[in-house]
Amino acid sequence: MKKHLLLLTGISAFLLLISCEQELEESVFHPDPDHPDLPEYSEWGYNTFGAYYDRKLFSYNDYEIPAKVISNNGATLLMLKGSLGEKPYYSSQDYIEMSLSFMLKGFVTNDYTGLAMLNDTIIDLTNSDCAVFARIDGDSIGMQILSGNLQVKKAQHLFVDNQSMNIILSGYFGFQAIVHGEPITMSYGRFDVGIGTDDFYQY
Amino acid sequence: MRDTRILMLILMVAASLSLKAQQDTLIGKQNHLFVFFNAGADFIICSPPEDKEYIRGSVNTYPEEYCFDLNMAKSMKALSYRTHAEAYVEGRLLKNLLGVSAGIKYTRVTTILCKNDNWSGTDSKYLYFLYQHTGTTTEYLRLNSITQNSTYVGFPLELRVYPNHIHRVQVYYKLGADFNFLVSSQTHMDFFNKAMDVYEKEAVKTIEDPWKSYTCIYVAAGLKIGRNNKPGFNLEVNAPSFIMYNKNKSLVEPMAGIGVQLGLQLPL
C-alpha cells in the first residue's frame, strides 16, 4: 500500500513538473514598439529571438526549438534556430530555415546551470576565442566577423516552486561579417531563451 | 473586527430611525423626510492588465485576429464585485417630485486576478508569479489567483426623480455618487502548489495596495412599492456605475459596473 502511495506521489510530481516545463518552453511574443516584427527585449525566458539579416527578418518560430547550448571539445556553442524572412508556414515554399551559432572557446560547463556564469558578459565577436556560424536553407556558412559583439545582459537560474527549471539567457547581438565574399549586417539582435536539461548537450 | 463594529453602528442607527418613523406614522404626521436602508451588489467589468511586473506573460488564449473582444486574447482575467449596506435620509422637494439624500455606506470590494480560460483547455490554469530575484537566481511561484478584499466607509449623495405614481408602485430615476475611504484590506494568494503557502506573507508585499479612496458615480432606475407616506420597499438597478480612483497602479483596472439593490424606505 505504502509502495503504491509512493509511486502515485512520484507520478503526480513528475506530471506536475512536465506540465510546468511545457508552458515555460513555449514562445511568448511581445512586439518591439519600434520594430514590431521583432520581439521586445525581455528577461522572462519568453523563448524568442530576432534580428535583421541585412533587411530580412531572422527570428524564432513555432516549429523549431529556439535555442540550444552544446558543450564540446572545450568550447560552448549557443545556437539560435528559426527562419529567415517574414514568418511563413512550415510547409510553405517560402520557409527558409536558418540557425546562427556563437562558439565560445574556453568557456566550458558540465550542465546548464553553469551558464549562469555568462551573466553580464559582453563578448567581442572579432576575438580569436569566438567564432560565428550560420546555416541557411541547409547551407553551412562560416562567417568572417568584421565587428560586433554578443551581450548576455542577464543569465538567471530559474526556480519554479523551489525546483531548478532552466537558465534564462537574455541579451543582444549584432555584427558585420563577410558571407560568401559579400558583407552582411546582423542588426537589432535580441534573445530571451530558456536553456534546460532538454536544450543542453554535452558530448 | 473593525468591519463588524461599523456594520453594528449602521444597524443601530437604522433601528433608532425606524422606531421614530413608526411613532410619526401612528400620529398621522405629513412626511417630507424618509430614511432608506439598502443592501446590494455591483459587478464591475475589469480590464485585466497585461503588463504586470510580477506576472510572467503567457501565450495568448486566442489569436488576436479571431477576437471580437480584446480581453479574449489576454492571458489574465480580472473579476471584481462590491457588496454594500447603507442607510441614508432623503428629503423630498417640489411636491415630492425630487428627492435629495445623503447617508453612510459600508462597502466590501472583492477583486480577483487569475488566468484566462484557454479555448482548447490544454494550457495550465496557473500564472507564474515572480517571487524573488537575487543575483543570478530567479524564483517563480505558480499561482492560481490573487484575491483582494477591501472594506470602505462611504458617503453617498443622491438625487432621485419621482415622475409618476401608479397606485402603490412608484417608478423613480436616480443619479448618485459615493465617496469611499479605505478601512481595511486583505490580500490572499492561492498557490498551485500548496506547499508554497509559506511564502504568501512575503509574496503579498509585491501586490498593489487597494485604492485608499475611490468615487463611484452611478445612474439607476428603481421601483418603490408601498403607499405614499407609508413604509415601502424599493428595488433598484444601477447601470452603469463608474469607479474613479487616484492611483496609477492597482490590481485590476475597473471599467464599468452593473448592480442591483433592495431596500426598505420609512417615513420620518
Short mmCIF file of C-alpha atoms in Angstrom, two decimals:
data_model
loop_
_atom_site.label_atom_id
_atom_site.label_comp_id
_atom_site.label_asym_id
_atom_site.label_seq_id
_atom_site.Cartn_x
_atom_site.Cartn_y
_atom_site.Cartn_z
CA MET A 1 0.00 0.00 0.00
CA LYS A 2 2.79 2.36 1.04
CA LYS A 3 4.67 1.45 -2.15
CA HIS A 4 1.64 2.32 -4.28
CA LEU A 5 1.22 5.61 -2.48
CA LEU A 6 4.87 6.49 -3.07
CA LEU A 7 4.57 5.52 -6.74
CA LEU A 8 1.42 7.62 -7.15
CA THR A 9 3.08 10.62 -5.47
CA GLY A 10 6.11 10.19 -7.72
CA ILE A 11 4.00 10.04 -10.88
CA SER A 12 1.97 13.10 -9.79
CA ALA A 13 5.13 15.09 -9.08
CA PHE A 14 6.57 14.09 -12.46
CA LEU A 15 3.37 15.07 -14.29
CA LEU A 16 3.28 18.40 -12.46
CA LEU A 17 6.87 19.08 -13.46
CA ILE A 18 6.20 18.13 -17.10
CA SER A 19 3.14 20.41 -17.32
CA CYS A 20 5.15 23.20 -15.74
CA GLU A 21 8.01 22.84 -18.22
CA GLN A 22 5.66 22.66 -21.17
CA GLU A 23 4.43 26.20 -20.69
CA LEU A 24 7.90 27.56 -19.98
CA GLU A 25 9.08 26.09 -23.29
CA GLU A 26 6.51 27.94 -25.37
CA SER A 27 7.38 31.21 -27.07
CA VAL A 28 5.63 34.36 -25.88
CA PHE A 29 5.79 37.17 -28.40
CA HIS A 30 5.62 40.77 -27.25
CA PRO A 31 6.33 43.06 -30.22
CA ASP A 32 9.07 45.64 -30.04
CA PRO A 33 7.45 49.10 -30.19
CA ASP A 34 10.00 50.36 -32.75
CA HIS A 35 10.36 47.16 -34.77
CA PRO A 36 7.04 45.33 -34.39
CA ASP A 37 8.18 42.22 -36.25
CA LEU A 38 10.94 41.69 -33.67
CA PRO A 39 10.24 40.53 -30.13
CA GLU A 40 10.68 43.20 -27.50
CA TYR A 41 13.77 42.72 -25.33
CA SER A 42 12.70 40.82 -22.19
CA GLU A 43 14.20 38.83 -19.35
CA TRP A 44 11.32 36.44 -18.56
CA GLY A 45 12.55 33.48 -20.62
CA TYR A 46 9.96 34.01 -23.36
CA ASN A 47 11.91 31.74 -25.76
CA THR A 48 12.10 34.31 -28.50
CA PHE A 49 14.83 35.93 -30.51
CA GLY A 50 15.00 38.14 -33.54
CA ALA A 51 17.32 40.25 -35.66
CA TYR A 52 17.60 41.73 -39.11
CA TYR A 53 19.90 39.87 -41.51
CA ASP A 54 20.53 42.85 -43.75
CA ARG A 55 16.86 43.75 -44.31
CA LYS A 56 15.41 40.27 -43.87
CA LEU A 57 13.87 39.13 -40.63
CA PHE A 58 15.66 36.32 -38.83
CA SER A 59 13.53 35.15 -35.94
CA TYR A 60 12.30 32.21 -33.87
CA ASN A 61 9.22 30.32 -35.00
CA ASP A 62 6.84 27.82 -33.50
CA TYR A 63 8.39 24.83 -35.29
CA GLU A 64 11.98 24.90 -34.12
CA ILE A 65 13.44 24.89 -30.62
CA PRO A 66 14.67 28.49 -30.46
CA ALA A 67 17.91 27.90 -28.55
CA LYS A 68 20.28 25.07 -27.77
CA VAL A 69 23.62 25.02 -26.00
CA ILE A 70 26.24 22.48 -26.99
CA SER A 71 29.33 21.87 -24.90
CA ASN A 72 32.00 20.03 -26.81
CA ASN A 73 35.80 19.94 -27.15
CA GLY A 74 36.49 22.66 -24.60
CA ALA A 75 34.07 25.11 -26.20
CA THR A 76 30.44 26.06 -25.79
CA LEU A 77 28.13 26.77 -28.68
CA LEU A 78 24.99 28.88 -28.32
CA MET A 79 22.70 28.14 -31.26
CA LEU A 80 19.63 30.20 -32.18
CA LYS A 81 17.35 28.46 -34.67
CA GLY A 82 14.38 29.81 -36.59
CA SER A 83 13.66 31.04 -40.06
CA LEU A 84 14.66 33.78 -42.44
CA GLY A 85 12.07 36.11 -43.91
CA GLU A 86 8.57 37.06 -42.80
CA LYS A 87 7.13 34.35 -40.61
CA PRO A 88 5.98 31.73 -43.14
CA TYR A 89 4.17 28.47 -42.52
CA TYR A 90 6.48 25.50 -42.07
CA SER A 91 5.10 23.75 -45.16
CA SER A 92 5.30 26.92 -47.28
CA GLN A 93 7.80 27.08 -50.11
CA ASP A 94 8.97 30.41 -48.68
CA TYR A 95 10.13 28.74 -45.49
CA ILE A 96 13.88 29.20 -45.16
CA GLU A 97 15.36 27.50 -42.15
CA MET A 98 18.18 29.41 -40.51
CA SER A 99 20.36 28.96 -37.46
CA LEU A 100 23.04 31.19 -36.02
CA SER A 101 25.68 29.78 -33.67
CA PHE A 102 28.14 31.59 -31.44
CA MET A 103 31.09 29.47 -30.43
CA LEU A 104 32.77 30.48 -27.17
CA LYS A 105 36.13 28.74 -26.97
CA GLY A 106 37.47 28.18 -23.47
CA PHE A 107 34.08 28.53 -21.81
CA VAL A 108 33.15 25.09 -20.53
CA THR A 109 30.29 23.97 -18.35
CA ASN A 110 29.14 20.48 -17.47
CA ASP A 111 25.48 21.29 -17.16
CA TYR A 112 23.03 24.07 -17.95
CA THR A 113 23.35 25.69 -14.52
CA GLY A 114 26.93 26.68 -15.38
CA LEU A 115 25.55 29.11 -17.99
CA ALA A 116 24.76 31.50 -15.11
CA MET A 117 28.45 32.46 -15.30
CA LEU A 118 27.65 34.32 -18.52
CA ASN A 119 25.65 36.89 -16.57
CA ASP A 120 26.54 40.47 -17.53
CA THR A 121 29.08 39.50 -20.19
CA ILE A 122 29.97 41.23 -23.42
CA ILE A 123 31.79 39.05 -25.90
CA ASP A 124 33.73 40.69 -28.72
CA LEU A 125 32.98 38.50 -31.72
CA THR A 126 36.17 39.54 -33.50
CA ASN A 127 38.15 37.91 -30.70
CA SER A 128 40.01 34.76 -31.77
CA ASP A 129 38.25 32.85 -28.92
CA CYS A 130 34.96 33.31 -30.74
CA ALA A 131 33.53 32.05 -33.97
CA VAL A 132 30.17 32.60 -35.61
CA PHE A 133 28.49 30.10 -37.92
CA ALA A 134 25.24 30.17 -39.76
CA ARG A 135 23.19 27.57 -41.57
CA ILE A 136 20.76 28.98 -44.11
CA ASP A 137 18.45 26.61 -46.00
CA GLY A 138 20.91 23.73 -45.47
CA ASP A 139 23.95 25.74 -46.49
CA SER A 140 26.63 25.93 -43.74
CA ILE A 141 28.40 29.27 -43.58
CA GLY A 142 31.46 30.26 -41.59
CA MET A 143 31.16 33.97 -41.01
CA GLN A 144 34.22 36.19 -41.10
CA ILE A 145 33.36 38.75 -38.45
CA LEU A 146 34.40 42.33 -39.15
CA SER A 147 32.96 43.87 -35.99
CA GLY A 148 30.27 43.26 -33.43
CA ASN A 149 29.51 41.60 -30.15
CA LEU A 150 27.28 39.26 -28.22
CA GLN A 151 26.00 40.64 -24.96
CA VAL A 152 24.49 38.35 -22.33
CA LYS A 153 22.88 41.05 -20.27
CA LYS A 154 21.32 38.67 -17.85
CA ALA A 155 21.74 34.98 -17.07
CA GLN A 156 19.29 33.78 -14.44
CA HIS A 157 18.98 30.41 -12.81
CA LEU A 158 15.22 29.90 -12.72
CA PHE A 159 13.48 28.01 -9.95
CA VAL A 160 9.77 27.26 -10.08
CA ASP A 161 8.23 26.26 -6.78
CA ASN A 162 11.75 25.71 -5.45
CA GLN A 163 12.71 23.36 -8.30
CA SER A 164 15.51 24.18 -10.69
CA MET A 165 13.96 24.66 -14.10
CA ASN A 166 16.39 26.26 -16.53
CA ILE A 167 18.81 29.11 -17.18
CA ILE A 168 17.31 32.17 -18.82
CA LEU A 169 19.76 33.90 -21.14
CA SER A 170 18.75 37.39 -22.25
CA GLY A 171 20.75 39.81 -24.28
CA TYR A 172 21.63 41.45 -27.57
CA PHE A 173 23.76 40.66 -30.60
CA GLY A 174 24.82 42.48 -33.71
CA PHE A 175 27.72 42.25 -36.10
CA GLN A 176 29.06 42.83 -39.59
CA ALA A 177 30.56 39.89 -41.43
CA ILE A 178 31.64 38.58 -44.81
CA VAL A 179 29.41 35.80 -46.13
CA HIS A 180 30.31 34.14 -49.42
CA GLY A 181 32.56 37.11 -50.21
CA GLU A 182 29.80 39.63 -49.56
CA PRO A 183 29.42 41.89 -46.50
CA ILE A 184 26.26 41.48 -44.44
CA THR A 185 24.95 43.15 -41.29
CA MET A 186 23.08 41.45 -38.50
CA SER A 187 21.34 44.24 -36.55
CA TYR A 188 18.92 44.80 -33.68
CA GLY A 189 19.52 41.23 -32.47
CA ARG A 190 17.97 40.27 -29.15
CA PHE A 191 17.22 36.99 -27.42
CA ASP A 192 15.42 35.76 -24.32
CA VAL A 193 15.66 31.99 -24.13
CA GLY A 194 15.46 29.29 -21.51
CA ILE A 195 18.06 26.52 -21.54
CA GLY A 196 17.11 23.46 -19.51
CA THR A 197 18.23 19.85 -19.46
CA ASP A 198 16.47 19.19 -22.80
CA ASP A 199 18.28 22.04 -24.56
CA PHE A 200 21.77 21.42 -23.17
CA TYR A 201 24.03 18.92 -24.91
CA GLN A 202 27.44 17.68 -23.89
CA TYR A 203 29.50 15.20 -25.82
CA MET B 1 -13.44 43.07 13.89
CA ARG B 2 -13.37 46.69 12.77
CA ASP B 3 -15.75 45.87 9.89
CA THR B 4 -18.20 44.24 12.30
CA ARG B 5 -18.19 47.34 14.52
CA ILE B 6 -19.02 49.59 11.56
CA LEU B 7 -21.84 47.28 10.47
CA MET B 8 -23.21 47.26 14.04
CA LEU B 9 -23.16 51.07 14.11
CA ILE B 10 -25.11 51.26 10.82
CA LEU B 11 -27.68 48.77 12.12
CA MET B 12 -28.11 50.70 15.42
CA VAL B 13 -28.70 53.98 13.57
CA ALA B 14 -31.14 52.17 11.30
CA ALA B 15 -33.07 50.69 14.20
CA SER B 16 -33.46 54.03 16.01
CA LEU B 17 -34.61 55.81 12.85
CA SER B 18 -37.09 53.04 12.14
CA LEU B 19 -38.61 53.42 15.61
CA LYS B 20 -39.06 57.17 15.14
CA ALA B 21 -40.70 56.59 11.76
CA GLN B 22 -43.22 54.20 13.30
CA GLN B 23 -44.13 56.72 16.03
CA ASP B 24 -44.65 59.53 13.49
CA THR B 25 -46.81 57.33 11.24
CA LEU B 26 -49.05 56.50 14.18
CA ILE B 27 -49.77 60.19 14.89
CA GLY B 28 -50.51 60.88 11.19
CA LYS B 29 -47.73 63.40 10.51
CA GLN B 30 -47.22 64.61 6.88
CA ASN B 31 -43.79 63.41 5.75
CA HIS B 32 -41.20 65.05 3.57
CA LEU B 33 -38.31 63.10 5.03
CA PHE B 34 -37.62 59.43 4.50
CA VAL B 35 -34.97 57.06 5.68
CA PHE B 36 -33.66 54.28 3.45
CA PHE B 37 -31.87 51.06 4.35
CA ASN B 38 -30.41 49.34 1.35
CA ALA B 39 -28.21 46.38 0.58
CA GLY B 40 -26.93 45.33 -2.81
CA ALA B 41 -24.16 44.22 -5.07
CA ASP B 42 -22.36 45.59 -8.13
CA PHE B 43 -20.48 43.51 -10.63
CA ILE B 44 -17.63 45.53 -12.08
CA ILE B 45 -16.26 44.86 -15.53
CA CYS B 46 -12.48 44.98 -15.29
CA SER B 47 -9.69 45.11 -17.76
CA PRO B 48 -7.02 42.55 -16.88
CA PRO B 49 -3.70 44.37 -17.03
CA GLU B 50 -1.29 42.53 -19.31
CA ASP B 51 1.97 44.07 -18.21
CA LYS B 52 2.19 43.18 -14.56
CA GLU B 53 5.75 43.48 -13.33
CA TYR B 54 5.38 40.36 -11.23
CA ILE B 55 3.44 38.06 -13.58
CA ARG B 56 5.13 36.26 -16.47
CA GLY B 57 3.26 36.70 -19.71
CA SER B 58 1.97 33.65 -21.45
CA VAL B 59 0.72 32.66 -24.85
CA ASN B 60 -2.45 34.48 -25.83
CA THR B 61 -5.52 32.39 -25.24
CA TYR B 62 -6.95 33.28 -28.66
CA PRO B 63 -5.14 34.70 -31.67
CA GLU B 64 -5.96 38.42 -31.71
CA GLU B 65 -7.38 38.29 -35.22
CA TYR B 66 -10.17 35.98 -34.01
CA CYS B 67 -11.15 38.10 -31.02
CA PHE B 68 -14.24 40.26 -31.01
CA ASP B 69 -13.25 41.41 -27.54
CA LEU B 70 -9.60 42.33 -26.95
CA ASN B 71 -9.74 40.85 -23.45
CA MET B 72 -10.28 37.42 -25.01
CA ALA B 73 -6.69 37.37 -26.19
CA LYS B 74 -5.24 38.26 -22.82
CA SER B 75 -3.69 35.64 -20.66
CA MET B 76 -5.10 37.08 -17.44
CA LYS B 77 -8.66 37.52 -16.30
CA ALA B 78 -9.87 40.07 -13.76
CA LEU B 79 -13.09 39.94 -11.79
CA SER B 80 -14.43 42.45 -9.33
CA TYR B 81 -17.61 42.97 -7.38
CA ARG B 82 -18.71 45.05 -4.45
CA THR B 83 -21.39 44.41 -1.88
CA HIS B 84 -22.80 47.13 0.31
CA ALA B 85 -25.18 48.10 3.07
CA GLU B 86 -26.24 51.69 3.51
CA ALA B 87 -28.52 53.98 5.46
CA TYR B 88 -29.48 57.44 4.36
CA VAL B 89 -32.06 60.15 4.77
CA GLU B 90 -33.95 61.63 1.85
CA GLY B 91 -35.71 64.97 1.76
CA ARG B 92 -38.50 65.46 -0.77
CA LEU B 93 -38.78 68.72 -2.69
CA LEU B 94 -41.02 70.14 -5.39
CA LYS B 95 -44.19 68.34 -4.28
CA ASN B 96 -42.45 65.01 -3.86
CA LEU B 97 -41.09 65.15 -7.40
CA LEU B 98 -37.46 65.38 -6.37
CA GLY B 99 -35.59 63.58 -3.60
CA VAL B 100 -32.18 64.62 -2.26
CA SER B 101 -30.40 62.20 0.01
CA ALA B 102 -27.20 61.70 1.99
CA GLY B 103 -26.06 58.96 4.29
CA ILE B 104 -23.43 56.40 5.15
CA LYS B 105 -22.38 53.30 3.28
CA TYR B 106 -20.36 50.22 4.14
CA THR B 107 -18.80 48.56 1.08
CA ARG B 108 -16.72 45.46 0.60
CA VAL B 109 -14.83 45.31 -2.69
CA THR B 110 -13.55 41.93 -3.86
CA THR B 111 -11.08 41.77 -6.71
CA ILE B 112 -9.73 38.59 -8.26
CA LEU B 113 -6.95 38.15 -10.79
CA CYS B 114 -6.44 34.74 -12.35
CA LYS B 115 -5.51 33.07 -15.63
CA ASN B 116 -7.82 33.42 -18.58
CA ASP B 117 -9.50 30.27 -19.79
CA ASN B 118 -7.91 28.75 -22.83
CA TRP B 119 -10.26 27.87 -25.66
CA SER B 120 -8.73 24.43 -26.03
CA GLY B 121 -8.38 23.87 -22.31
CA THR B 122 -4.89 22.48 -22.85
CA ASP B 123 -2.91 25.17 -21.09
CA SER B 124 -2.21 25.28 -17.39
CA LYS B 125 -4.61 27.12 -15.13
CA TYR B 126 -1.93 28.98 -13.24
CA LEU B 127 0.21 32.07 -13.66
CA TYR B 128 3.91 32.40 -12.96
CA PHE B 129 4.49 34.87 -10.16
CA LEU B 130 7.94 36.45 -9.85
CA TYR B 131 8.62 35.91 -6.18
CA GLN B 132 12.24 36.88 -5.90
CA HIS B 133 15.25 37.86 -7.96
CA THR B 134 18.62 37.90 -6.22
CA GLY B 135 21.92 37.91 -8.10
CA THR B 136 21.58 35.30 -10.83
CA THR B 137 18.77 33.41 -9.12
CA THR B 138 15.14 33.98 -10.03
CA GLU B 139 12.24 32.29 -8.30
CA TYR B 140 8.74 31.87 -9.70
CA LEU B 141 5.79 30.51 -7.81
CA ARG B 142 2.83 29.02 -9.64
CA LEU B 143 -0.23 30.99 -8.76
CA ASN B 144 -3.91 30.14 -9.20
CA SER B 145 -5.29 33.53 -8.24
CA ILE B 146 -4.87 36.71 -6.25
CA THR B 147 -7.87 37.87 -4.24
CA GLN B 148 -8.03 41.27 -2.61
CA ASN B 149 -10.84 42.08 -0.16
CA SER B 150 -11.13 45.72 0.89
CA THR B 151 -13.70 47.39 3.07
CA TYR B 152 -14.65 51.04 2.75
CA VAL B 153 -16.82 53.51 4.57
CA GLY B 154 -18.51 55.86 2.17
CA PHE B 155 -20.84 58.77 1.96
CA PRO B 156 -23.46 58.57 -0.77
CA LEU B 157 -25.13 61.65 -2.24
CA GLU B 158 -28.12 61.00 -4.46
CA LEU B 159 -30.74 62.79 -6.45
CA ARG B 160 -33.99 60.98 -7.23
CA VAL B 161 -36.72 61.97 -9.61
CA TYR B 162 -40.20 60.55 -8.99
CA PRO B 163 -42.02 61.36 -12.24
CA ASN B 164 -45.18 59.33 -11.72
CA HIS B 165 -47.13 57.39 -9.18
CA ILE B 166 -49.18 54.39 -10.28
CA HIS B 167 -51.33 53.08 -7.46
CA ARG B 168 -48.90 51.62 -4.94
CA VAL B 169 -45.94 51.42 -7.29
CA GLN B 170 -43.73 54.38 -7.91
CA VAL B 171 -41.05 54.47 -10.58
CA TYR B 172 -38.02 56.65 -9.97
CA TYR B 173 -34.69 57.51 -11.54
CA LYS B 174 -31.54 58.20 -9.66
CA LEU B 175 -28.22 59.93 -10.19
CA GLY B 176 -25.75 59.38 -7.41
CA ALA B 177 -22.18 59.29 -6.26
CA ASP B 178 -20.48 57.79 -3.27
CA PHE B 179 -17.16 58.84 -1.82
CA ASN B 180 -15.43 55.91 -0.17
CA PHE B 181 -12.47 55.65 2.19
CA LEU B 182 -10.47 52.52 2.89
CA VAL B 183 -10.92 50.97 6.32
CA SER B 184 -9.15 47.65 5.96
CA SER B 185 -7.93 45.24 3.31
CA GLN B 186 -6.59 41.75 2.96
CA THR B 187 -4.80 40.13 0.04
CA HIS B 188 -4.76 36.38 -0.42
CA MET B 189 -2.66 34.43 -2.89
CA ASP B 190 -3.80 30.95 -3.85
CA PHE B 191 -0.75 28.98 -4.95
CA PHE B 192 -0.96 25.99 -7.28
CA ASN B 193 1.45 24.09 -5.06
CA LYS B 194 0.04 24.32 -1.53
CA ALA B 195 3.50 23.74 -0.09
CA MET B 196 4.33 27.27 -1.30
CA ASP B 197 1.76 28.84 1.06
CA VAL B 198 4.63 29.55 3.46
CA TYR B 199 5.77 32.30 1.06
CA GLU B 200 2.39 34.05 0.95
CA LYS B 201 3.13 36.59 3.68
CA GLU B 202 6.23 37.80 1.86
CA ALA B 203 4.74 37.49 -1.63
CA VAL B 204 1.67 39.68 -0.97
CA LYS B 205 4.00 42.63 -0.34
CA THR B 206 4.54 42.74 -4.11
CA ILE B 207 0.83 43.15 -4.86
CA GLU B 208 -0.53 46.64 -5.40
CA ASP B 209 -2.32 48.21 -2.43
CA PRO B 210 -6.06 48.76 -2.80
CA TRP B 211 -7.31 52.26 -3.53
CA LYS B 212 -7.10 54.46 -0.42
CA SER B 213 -10.26 56.13 -1.60
CA TYR B 214 -12.48 55.99 -4.64
CA THR B 215 -15.58 57.60 -6.02
CA CYS B 216 -18.36 55.74 -7.71
CA ILE B 217 -20.81 57.56 -9.94
CA TYR B 218 -23.97 55.78 -10.98
CA VAL B 219 -27.35 56.16 -12.60
CA ALA B 220 -30.18 53.90 -11.64
CA ALA B 221 -33.83 53.17 -12.15
CA GLY B 222 -35.99 51.87 -9.35
CA LEU B 223 -39.40 50.87 -8.15
CA LYS B 224 -40.85 51.88 -4.82
CA ILE B 225 -43.58 49.56 -3.66
CA GLY B 226 -45.90 50.92 -0.97
CA ARG B 227 -48.29 53.79 -0.34
CA ASN B 228 -47.14 57.38 -0.06
CA ASN B 229 -46.01 58.41 3.42
CA LYS B 230 -46.03 54.77 4.44
CA PRO B 231 -43.17 52.32 4.75
CA GLY B 232 -42.27 50.68 1.46
CA PHE B 233 -39.76 48.54 -0.32
CA ASN B 234 -37.62 49.56 -3.20
CA LEU B 235 -35.75 47.69 -5.89
CA GLU B 236 -33.06 49.44 -7.94
CA VAL B 237 -30.91 48.56 -10.90
CA ASN B 238 -27.67 50.52 -11.24
CA ALA B 239 -26.46 50.64 -14.79
CA PRO B 240 -23.89 51.74 -15.39
CA SER B 241 -21.71 52.72 -12.47
CA PHE B 242 -18.24 54.10 -12.95
CA ILE B 243 -15.38 53.87 -10.49
CA MET B 244 -12.78 56.63 -10.32
CA TYR B 245 -9.64 56.31 -8.25
CA ASN B 246 -6.50 58.37 -7.90
CA LYS B 247 -3.89 55.69 -8.23
CA ASN B 248 -1.92 54.74 -11.28
CA LYS B 249 -1.39 51.14 -10.38
CA SER B 250 -3.96 48.79 -8.96
CA LEU B 251 -4.53 45.06 -9.04
CA VAL B 252 -7.11 45.44 -11.81
CA GLU B 253 -8.45 48.33 -13.85
CA PRO B 254 -12.20 48.79 -13.36
CA MET B 255 -14.22 49.96 -16.34
CA ALA B 256 -17.93 49.98 -15.52
CA GLY B 257 -20.33 48.13 -13.31
CA ILE B 258 -23.90 46.95 -13.12
CA GLY B 259 -25.71 46.23 -9.91
CA VAL B 260 -28.93 45.69 -8.03
CA GLN B 261 -30.06 46.71 -4.59
CA LEU B 262 -33.02 46.05 -2.36
CA GLY B 263 -34.14 48.40 0.32
CA LEU B 264 -36.59 49.48 2.92
CA GLN B 265 -37.98 53.00 2.96
CA LEU B 266 -39.52 54.52 6.08
CA PRO B 267 -41.15 57.94 6.51
CA LEU B 268 -39.67 60.06 9.30
#
